[in-house]
Coordinates of C-alpha atoms in Angstrom, one line a residue:
M495 CA -26.6 26.6 4.5
A496 CA -27.7 27.4 0.9
V497 CA -24.2 28.5 0.0
D498 CA -22.8 25.5 1.6
Y499 CA -24.9 22.9 -0.4
A500 CA -23.8 24.6 -3.5
V501 CA -20.7 24.0 -3.0
I502 CA -21.2 20.5 -2.2
V503 CA -23.3 19.8 -5.2
V504 CA -20.8 21.6 -7.7
Y505 CA -18.2 19.6 -6.1
L506 CA -20.0 15.9 -6.7
A507 CA -20.8 17.2 -9.8
G508 CA -17.2 17.6 -10.9
M509 CA -16.5 14.2 -9.6
L510 CA -18.9 12.9 -12.1
A511 CA -18.1 14.7 -15.0
M512 CA -14.3 13.8 -14.2
G513 CA -15.3 10.1 -14.4
W514 CA -16.9 10.7 -17.8
W515 CA -13.6 12.5 -18.8
G516 CA -11.5 9.9 -17.8
M517 CA -13.8 6.9 -19.6
R518 CA -12.2 8.7 -22.9
R519 CA -8.8 8.0 -21.9
A520 CA -9.1 4.7 -20.4
K521 CA -9.1 2.3 -23.5
S522 CA -6.6 -0.3 -22.7
K523 CA -5.6 -2.7 -19.3
S524 CA -2.9 -0.5 -18.4
E525 CA -4.9 2.7 -18.8
F526 CA -7.9 1.6 -16.8
L527 CA -5.9 0.0 -14.0
V528 CA -2.7 2.2 -13.5
A529 CA -3.5 4.9 -16.0
G530 CA -0.9 4.1 -18.4
R531 CA 2.1 4.2 -15.9
R532 CA 2.3 7.8 -17.0
L533 CA 2.1 10.1 -13.9
G534 CA 4.5 13.0 -13.3
P535 CA 5.9 13.6 -9.7
W536 CA 3.1 16.4 -8.9
M537 CA 0.3 14.4 -9.8
Y538 CA 2.0 11.4 -8.5
S539 CA 2.5 13.3 -5.3
G540 CA -1.2 14.5 -5.2
T541 CA -2.8 11.6 -5.6
M542 CA -1.0 9.3 -3.1
A543 CA -1.6 11.9 -0.3
A544 CA -5.3 11.8 -1.1
I545 CA -5.7 8.1 -1.0
V546 CA -3.9 7.3 2.2
L547 CA -5.4 10.6 4.2
G548 CA -9.3 9.1 3.9
G549 CA -11.9 9.5 6.6
A550 CA -10.2 7.8 9.5
S551 CA -7.1 10.6 8.9
T552 CA -9.4 13.5 8.8
I553 CA -12.1 12.7 11.2
G554 CA -10.7 10.2 13.1
G555 CA -7.6 12.2 13.2
V556 CA -9.4 15.2 14.7
G557 CA -11.2 12.7 17.0
L558 CA -7.6 11.4 18.4
G559 CA -6.7 14.9 18.8
Y560 CA -9.8 15.8 20.9
Q561 CA -9.2 12.6 23.1
Y562 CA -5.3 13.0 23.5
G563 CA -4.3 16.2 22.5
L564 CA -1.0 16.5 20.3
S565 CA -0.3 13.0 20.8
G566 CA -3.4 12.2 18.7
A567 CA -1.6 12.9 16.0
W568 CA 0.5 9.5 15.8
M569 CA -2.0 7.5 13.7
V570 CA -1.9 9.6 10.7
F571 CA 1.7 10.5 11.6
T572 CA 2.7 6.6 11.2
I573 CA 0.7 6.8 7.8
G574 CA 3.0 8.9 6.6
L575 CA 6.1 7.2 8.0
G576 CA 5.2 4.4 6.2
L577 CA 4.5 6.2 3.1
L578 CA 8.0 7.6 3.3
A579 CA 9.7 4.4 4.2
L580 CA 7.9 2.9 0.8
S581 CA 9.1 5.7 -1.1
V582 CA 12.4 5.6 -0.3
F583 CA 13.3 2.1 0.1
F584 CA 10.9 0.1 -2.3
S585 CA 8.9 2.2 -4.6
A586 CA 11.8 2.3 -7.4
R587 CA 11.9 -1.6 -7.5
I588 CA 8.3 -1.8 -7.1
A589 CA 7.5 0.6 -10.2
R590 CA 10.1 -1.5 -12.5
L591 CA 8.2 -4.6 -12.1
K592 CA 5.2 -3.0 -14.2
V593 CA 2.8 -5.6 -12.9
Y594 CA -0.9 -4.8 -11.5
T595 CA -1.4 -6.4 -8.0
V596 CA 0.6 -7.4 -5.1
S597 CA 0.0 -11.2 -6.1
E598 CA 1.4 -11.0 -9.3
M599 CA 5.0 -9.9 -7.6
L600 CA 4.9 -12.9 -5.4
D601 CA 4.3 -15.0 -8.4
L602 CA 7.1 -13.7 -9.9
R603 CA 9.3 -13.8 -7.0
Y604 CA 8.5 -17.0 -5.7
G605 CA 7.8 -18.9 -9.0
G606 CA 3.6 -18.5 -9.6
R607 CA 2.4 -20.3 -6.7
A608 CA 1.6 -17.9 -4.1
G609 CA -0.9 -15.4 -5.4
L610 CA -4.5 -16.9 -4.8
I611 CA -4.0 -17.3 -1.3
S612 CA -2.3 -13.7 -1.1
G613 CA -5.3 -12.5 -3.5
L614 CA -7.8 -14.0 -0.9
V615 CA -6.1 -12.1 2.0
M616 CA -5.5 -8.6 0.1
W617 CA -9.0 -8.7 -1.3
A618 CA -10.6 -9.1 2.2
Y619 CA -8.2 -6.2 3.1
T620 CA -9.5 -3.9 0.2
L621 CA -13.1 -4.7 0.5
M622 CA -13.2 -3.8 4.4
L623 CA -11.1 -0.8 3.7
A624 CA -13.8 0.4 1.0
V625 CA -16.7 -0.6 3.4
T626 CA -15.3 1.6 6.2
S627 CA -14.7 4.3 3.8
T628 CA -18.1 4.2 2.8
I629 CA -19.5 4.4 6.2
A630 CA -17.9 7.5 6.6
Y631 CA -20.5 9.4 4.1
A632 CA -23.2 8.8 6.7
T633 CA -21.4 11.4 9.1
I634 CA -21.1 14.0 6.5
F635 CA -24.5 14.1 4.8
D636 CA -25.7 13.8 8.2
V637 CA -24.1 17.3 8.9
L638 CA -24.9 18.7 5.8
F639 CA -28.5 17.8 4.6
D640 CA -29.7 15.6 8.1
M641 CA -29.8 12.5 6.0
H642 CA -31.1 8.9 6.8
R643 CA -27.6 6.7 7.1
T644 CA -28.8 4.3 4.5
V645 CA -29.8 7.0 2.1
A646 CA -26.1 8.9 2.7
I647 CA -24.4 5.6 1.9
I648 CA -26.1 4.7 -1.1
L649 CA -25.5 8.4 -2.5
G650 CA -22.0 8.5 -1.6
G651 CA -21.3 5.0 -2.7
A652 CA -23.0 5.7 -5.9
I653 CA -20.9 8.4 -6.7
V654 CA -17.8 7.1 -6.0
V655 CA -18.5 3.6 -7.9
A656 CA -20.1 5.7 -10.9
Y657 CA -16.7 7.4 -11.4
S658 CA -14.7 4.7 -10.6
A659 CA -16.1 2.3 -13.1
L660 CA -16.2 5.0 -15.9
G661 CA -12.9 5.9 -16.2
G662 CA -10.8 3.6 -14.0
M663 CA -7.6 4.6 -12.5
W664 CA -7.5 8.1 -14.8
S665 CA -11.1 9.1 -13.3
I666 CA -9.8 8.3 -9.6
T667 CA -6.4 10.1 -10.7
L668 CA -8.1 13.3 -11.9
T669 CA -10.9 13.5 -9.1
D670 CA -7.9 12.8 -6.5
M671 CA -6.1 15.7 -7.6
V672 CA -9.0 18.0 -7.3
Q673 CA -9.7 16.0 -3.3
F674 CA -6.0 16.8 -2.6
V675 CA -6.3 20.4 -3.3
V676 CA -9.9 21.0 -1.5
K677 CA -8.4 19.0 1.3
T678 CA -5.4 21.3 1.4
I679 CA -7.6 24.1 1.4
G680 CA -10.2 23.1 3.5
V681 CA -8.3 21.4 6.4
L682 CA -5.0 22.8 6.3
L683 CA -5.4 26.5 4.9
L684 CA -9.0 27.3 6.7
L685 CA -10.2 24.8 9.6
L686 CA -6.6 24.7 11.2
P687 CA -6.4 28.4 11.7
I688 CA -9.9 29.2 12.6
A689 CA -9.8 26.6 15.2
V690 CA -7.1 27.7 16.8
V691 CA -8.1 31.4 16.6
K692 CA -11.5 30.2 17.9
A693 CA -10.1 28.5 20.8
G694 CA -7.8 31.7 21.9
G695 CA -4.7 30.6 20.6
F696 CA -2.2 28.1 21.9
G697 CA -1.4 30.2 25.0
E698 CA -5.0 29.8 25.9
M699 CA -5.4 26.3 24.7
K700 CA -2.5 25.1 27.4
A701 CA -4.2 27.2 30.2
K702 CA -7.6 25.4 29.8
L703 CA -6.7 21.9 29.2
P704 CA -4.2 19.6 31.4
T705 CA -0.8 19.4 30.4
E706 CA -0.8 15.8 28.9
Y707 CA -2.5 17.3 26.1
F708 CA 0.6 18.6 25.1
D709 CA 2.7 15.5 25.7
P710 CA 3.8 14.0 22.4
L711 CA 3.9 10.7 23.8
G712 CA 0.5 11.2 25.8
I713 CA -1.2 8.6 23.9
G714 CA 1.1 6.0 25.1
G715 CA 4.0 4.2 24.1
E716 CA 2.3 0.6 23.3
T717 CA -0.7 2.5 21.2
I718 CA 2.6 4.1 19.0
F719 CA 4.1 1.1 18.6
T720 CA 0.7 -0.8 17.6
Y721 CA 0.4 2.0 14.9
V722 CA 3.8 1.7 13.7
L723 CA 3.0 -2.3 13.3
I724 CA -0.2 -1.8 11.7
Y725 CA 0.0 1.3 9.6
T726 CA 3.5 1.8 8.8
F727 CA 3.9 -2.0 7.7
G728 CA 0.4 -1.6 6.3
M729 CA 1.5 0.9 4.0
L730 CA 4.5 -1.1 2.7
I731 CA 2.2 -3.8 1.6
G732 CA -1.5 -2.6 0.7
Q733 CA -2.4 -3.2 -3.1
D734 CA -4.4 0.2 -2.8
I735 CA -0.9 1.9 -2.4
W736 CA 0.9 -0.2 -4.5
Q737 CA -1.2 0.1 -7.5
R738 CA -0.8 4.0 -7.2
V739 CA 2.8 3.2 -7.3
F740 CA 2.4 1.5 -10.5
T741 CA 0.9 4.6 -12.0
A742 CA 4.4 6.5 -11.9
R743 CA 6.2 7.4 -15.0
G744 CA 9.7 6.0 -13.4
D745 CA 11.8 5.4 -10.5
T746 CA 12.1 9.0 -9.6
T747 CA 8.7 10.0 -9.7
A748 CA 8.2 6.9 -7.5
R749 CA 10.6 8.0 -5.2
W750 CA 10.5 11.8 -4.6
G751 CA 6.8 12.0 -5.4
G752 CA 5.9 9.7 -2.5
T753 CA 8.4 11.4 -0.3
V754 CA 6.6 14.7 -0.9
A755 CA 3.3 12.8 0.0
G756 CA 4.6 11.0 3.1
T757 CA 6.1 14.6 4.4
Y758 CA 2.3 16.1 3.4
C759 CA 0.9 13.2 5.6
L760 CA 3.0 14.4 8.6
V761 CA 2.0 18.0 8.2
Y762 CA -1.8 16.9 8.1
A763 CA -1.1 14.6 11.0
I764 CA -0.4 17.6 13.2
A765 CA -2.9 19.8 11.5
G766 CA -5.7 17.2 12.8
A767 CA -4.3 17.0 16.3
V768 CA -4.1 20.5 17.0
I769 CA -7.5 21.0 15.4
G770 CA -8.9 18.2 17.8
T771 CA -7.2 20.1 20.5
A772 CA -8.9 23.3 19.8
A773 CA -12.0 21.7 19.6
K774 CA -11.5 20.0 22.9
V775 CA -11.4 23.7 24.5
L776 CA -14.4 24.6 22.7
Y777 CA -16.6 21.5 23.5
P778 CA -15.3 20.0 26.1
K779 CA -17.9 17.5 26.9
L780 CA -18.9 16.0 23.3
P781 CA -20.7 12.6 23.9
S782 CA -18.2 11.1 21.4
A783 CA -14.8 12.4 20.2
D784 CA -15.4 11.3 16.6
D785 CA -18.1 14.4 16.8
A786 CA -15.6 16.8 17.2
F787 CA -14.8 17.1 13.2
A788 CA -18.3 17.9 12.4
T789 CA -19.4 20.1 15.7
I790 CA -16.1 22.6 15.2
V791 CA -17.1 22.9 11.6
K792 CA -20.9 23.2 11.7
D793 CA -20.9 25.9 14.6
E794 CA -17.6 27.8 14.4
L795 CA -17.4 28.2 10.4
P796 CA -19.2 30.7 8.1
P797 CA -21.0 29.9 5.2
G798 CA -19.2 29.0 2.2
V799 CA -16.1 28.0 4.2
R800 CA -18.4 25.1 6.0
G801 CA -19.2 24.2 2.9
L802 CA -15.7 23.7 1.4
V803 CA -14.6 22.3 4.5
L804 CA -17.2 19.6 4.7
A805 CA -16.2 19.1 0.8
A806 CA -12.8 18.6 2.2
A807 CA -14.0 15.6 4.3
L808 CA -16.0 14.3 1.4
A809 CA -13.0 14.3 -0.4
A810 CA -11.0 12.8 2.1
V811 CA -13.7 10.0 2.2
M812 CA -14.2 9.7 -1.4
S813 CA -10.3 9.3 -2.3
T814 CA -9.3 6.4 0.0
S815 CA -13.0 4.7 -1.0
S816 CA -12.4 5.1 -5.0
G817 CA -8.7 3.6 -4.5
A818 CA -9.8 0.8 -2.0
L819 CA -12.5 0.0 -4.5
I820 CA -10.4 -0.2 -7.7
A821 CA -7.8 -2.0 -5.7
C822 CA -10.6 -4.7 -4.1
A823 CA -11.8 -4.9 -8.1
T824 CA -8.1 -5.4 -9.5
V825 CA -7.6 -8.4 -7.1
A826 CA -11.0 -9.8 -7.5
N827 CA -10.5 -10.0 -11.4
N828 CA -6.8 -10.8 -11.6
D829 CA -5.6 -12.5 -8.5
I830 CA -8.7 -14.6 -7.6
W831 CA -11.5 -15.1 -10.8
A832 CA -8.4 -15.3 -13.2
R833 CA -7.1 -18.3 -11.3
L834 CA -10.1 -20.1 -10.7
R835 CA -11.1 -19.7 -14.1
E836 CA -7.6 -21.5 -15.1
L837 CA -8.3 -24.0 -12.5
L838 CA -11.5 -25.1 -14.2
G839 CA -10.2 -24.9 -17.4
R840 CA -11.3 -22.0 -19.1
R841 CA -8.7 -20.5 -20.2
A842 CA -8.9 -17.3 -22.4
G843 CA -8.8 -17.6 -26.0
P844 CA -6.0 -16.4 -28.4
A845 CA -5.2 -12.5 -28.1
D846 CA -7.2 -10.5 -30.7
P847 CA -7.1 -6.8 -31.4
A848 CA -10.3 -6.4 -28.7
G849 CA -8.4 -8.2 -26.4
E850 CA -7.4 -4.9 -24.4
R851 CA -10.7 -3.4 -24.6
D852 CA -12.7 -6.8 -23.4
E853 CA -10.2 -6.6 -20.2
V854 CA -11.3 -3.2 -19.8
K855 CA -14.9 -4.2 -19.9
D856 CA -14.1 -7.4 -17.4
N857 CA -12.6 -4.7 -14.9
R858 CA -15.6 -2.2 -15.0
A859 CA -17.8 -4.8 -14.5
F860 CA -16.1 -6.1 -11.3
I861 CA -15.6 -2.4 -10.0
L862 CA -19.6 -2.6 -10.5
V863 CA -19.9 -5.6 -8.8
M864 CA -17.3 -5.0 -5.8
G865 CA -19.0 -1.5 -5.5
L866 CA -22.2 -3.1 -4.9
A867 CA -21.1 -5.3 -2.3
V868 CA -19.5 -2.6 -0.4
I869 CA -22.4 -0.7 -0.2
C870 CA -24.5 -3.4 0.7
I871 CA -21.8 -4.5 3.6
A872 CA -21.7 -0.8 4.6
I873 CA -25.2 -0.6 5.0
A874 CA -25.4 -3.4 7.5
L875 CA -22.2 -3.0 9.3
N876 CA -22.0 -0.6 12.3
D877 CA -18.5 -1.1 13.7
V878 CA -16.1 0.6 11.6
V879 CA -13.0 0.5 14.0
R880 CA -13.4 -3.7 14.5
A881 CA -13.7 -3.8 10.7
L882 CA -10.8 -2.1 9.8
T883 CA -8.5 -3.6 12.4
V884 CA -9.6 -7.0 11.4
A885 CA -8.6 -6.2 7.8
Y886 CA -5.3 -4.4 8.8
N887 CA -4.5 -7.3 11.0
L888 CA -4.7 -10.1 8.3
L889 CA -2.7 -8.0 5.6
V890 CA 0.1 -7.2 8.0
G891 CA -0.2 -10.8 10.0
G892 CA -0.5 -12.7 6.8
L893 CA 1.5 -10.9 4.2
L894 CA 4.1 -8.6 5.4
V895 CA 6.7 -11.4 5.8
P896 CA 6.4 -13.0 2.7
I897 CA 6.0 -9.5 0.8
L898 CA 9.1 -8.0 2.4
G899 CA 11.2 -11.5 2.4
G900 CA 10.7 -11.7 -1.2
L901 CA 12.1 -8.2 -2.0
L902 CA 14.9 -8.4 0.8
W903 CA 16.1 -12.3 1.2
K904 CA 16.8 -14.0 -1.8
R905 CA 16.5 -17.6 0.0
G906 CA 12.9 -17.1 0.9
T907 CA 10.9 -19.9 -1.0
V908 CA 7.2 -20.3 -2.0
R909 CA 6.8 -22.9 0.9
G910 CA 8.2 -20.7 3.0
A911 CA 6.0 -17.8 1.5
L912 CA 2.6 -20.2 1.7
A913 CA 3.1 -21.3 5.3
A914 CA 4.0 -17.7 6.5
M915 CA 0.9 -16.7 4.8
I916 CA -1.1 -19.5 6.4
V917 CA 0.1 -19.5 10.0
G918 CA 0.2 -15.7 10.5
G919 CA -3.5 -15.5 9.0
L920 CA -4.3 -18.1 11.3
T921 CA -2.7 -16.8 14.4
V922 CA -4.3 -13.6 13.6
V923 CA -7.7 -14.7 13.5
G924 CA -7.2 -17.2 16.7
L925 CA -5.7 -14.4 18.7
M926 CA -8.5 -11.9 17.7
A927 CA -10.9 -14.6 18.9
A928 CA -9.2 -15.4 22.2
Y929 CA -8.1 -11.6 23.3
G930 CA -10.7 -9.4 21.3
I931 CA -10.5 -7.8 18.0
L932 CA -9.2 -4.5 19.3
A933 CA -6.3 -6.3 21.6
N934 CA -2.7 -5.9 20.4
E935 CA -1.5 -9.1 20.9
P936 CA -2.7 -10.8 17.8
I937 CA -1.1 -8.5 15.4
Y938 CA 2.3 -8.8 17.7
Y939 CA 2.2 -12.9 17.8
G940 CA 0.8 -13.1 14.4
L941 CA 3.8 -11.3 12.8
L942 CA 6.3 -13.3 15.1
A943 CA 4.5 -16.9 14.2
S944 CA 4.6 -15.7 10.4
L945 CA 8.5 -14.5 10.6
A946 CA 9.6 -17.8 12.1
V947 CA 7.7 -20.0 10.0
Y948 CA 8.7 -18.1 6.7
L949 CA 12.7 -18.7 8.2
V950 CA 12.5 -22.2 9.3
V951 CA 10.4 -23.4 6.1
S952 CA 12.6 -21.7 3.5
L953 CA 15.6 -23.1 5.0
L954 CA 14.3 -26.8 5.3
T955 CA 12.8 -26.6 1.6
K956 CA 14.8 -26.3 -1.9
P957 CA 15.7 -22.6 -2.9
T958 CA 13.6 -21.0 -5.5
D959 CA 14.7 -22.0 -9.3
A960 CA 17.7 -19.8 -10.3
A961 CA 15.6 -19.3 -13.8
V962 CA 12.8 -17.9 -11.3
L963 CA 15.4 -15.9 -9.4
A964 CA 16.9 -14.6 -12.6
A965 CA 13.7 -13.1 -14.2
W966 CA 12.9 -11.8 -10.9
R967 CA 16.1 -9.4 -11.1
R968 CA 15.8 -8.5 -14.6
R969 CA 12.3 -7.0 -13.8
L970 CA 13.7 -5.5 -10.6
A971 CA 15.9 -3.7 -12.9
G972 CA 13.5 -2.2 -15.2
E973 CA 13.7 -4.9 -17.9
G974 CA 11.4 -7.2 -19.4
A975 CA 11.6 -11.0 -19.6
D976 CA 13.1 -10.6 -22.9
G977 CA 15.8 -8.9 -21.7
N978 CA 14.7 -5.4 -23.2
E979 CA 14.4 -2.4 -20.9
G980 CA 10.8 -1.7 -20.4
T981 CA 9.4 1.8 -21.2
G982 CA 7.7 2.7 -18.7
D983 CA 4.9 4.4 -20.1
G984 CA 2.5 1.8 -20.3
S985 CA 3.2 1.3 -24.4
R986 CA 4.4 -1.9 -23.7
E987 CA 3.8 -4.6 -21.2
P988 CA 6.4 -6.9 -20.5
S989 CA 5.9 -10.7 -20.5
V990 CA 6.2 -12.5 -17.4
P991 CA 7.9 -15.7 -16.3
A992 CA 5.9 -19.0 -16.5
G993 CA 3.4 -19.6 -13.6
S994 CA 2.3 -16.1 -13.5
T995 CA -1.2 -14.9 -14.5
S996 CA 0.1 -11.3 -15.3

């Protein structure tokens, strides 16, 4: 294992070094939170693919392949479909808004009063996403070093918090590009063909496994539909995903770079299911399907290659964890703390030359605080699936309708949006208590309730002020509030209509 240890240690040291390098570039709020909105198509594609393909997509995707065969690809496949839909239909408009959070977008669209509630929901989602990613370190470090769960979480979490706090989005972007390359080599180019060969090829796999393992719909239509509701729609509205869209250099980068990343996700989904199917042939009686990835890596790969593939799994976890962490800190600082500070009457003083640098320090401090909270919750929490399900149910049930309604329906109002958030969120929580956290009913009825309330309340209340809608249309067109076209390179932050806290 000495060679494997060396590979992992070099990889982790490289992550910290890139965090230090990124600190030299992150000198303004724009550079720290959205990499100056300057990423080109190749870097944008790599980082976007890295953040959406985390531990659940890698370890969990292989586990679903072990349990259901090729149809186990559907969870990750629906993530790819969501990213494709976001990139093709919405990403260009989102990038042109030149905001930092989803809640700022809602303030711009509805007039400045929807952000706090949406910020609280988004904060809960990003926090639990970061927690579930951090818990996955325990599995990987246990395979590598036979390390205690708590120590593994602290070690992995501390490294992610360190490079994220040092350089913000620049550090995360640089590390994500490395993680994207490592995942591509480790999972697609090494583990996939080796697993198939070790299992005797596709002919032998078909001979040894039931036919339902090769049925594309074997996992069940209802399960696939639920995956679409949770993951495909979740990709459309998550702060962690939108914050990457904000890093794009322009419309073309956001649209085509995201399309490439979404297509990569589809390939990754199929690869994970095939690897899991091969593991079922090799190890038909594993105690848990989630053990399939670690087992096939540990037992079937040669030294060095094993270390690289485990580094790929670690890369998957770290990319999602760091993306969720900076999203959580951004929402906590910009959408919750800034608004509470205003409500308490402690408004910021007049602008000064150090203002941007102070904002960097504030956001860095929030990453440290949120990172510590994530590590503590991860140590205390065991049930990853339930935590992630709660997070996605609240996100989709509470925010999907107000966000997509704001982008697609000009008659939607702030009262309709607030009512949809509250009713959708409470419906999801109530039905999870009644039917169970893992039931399908909470997300089904939560979405229906949110949609119905949004439509009815919007139609019964006064339309959004014409000046607010005019400012919104200018921003969607890539213009600042002063009517000048935004540069898109982060050199000028456009002003925002009254009521926003951007």
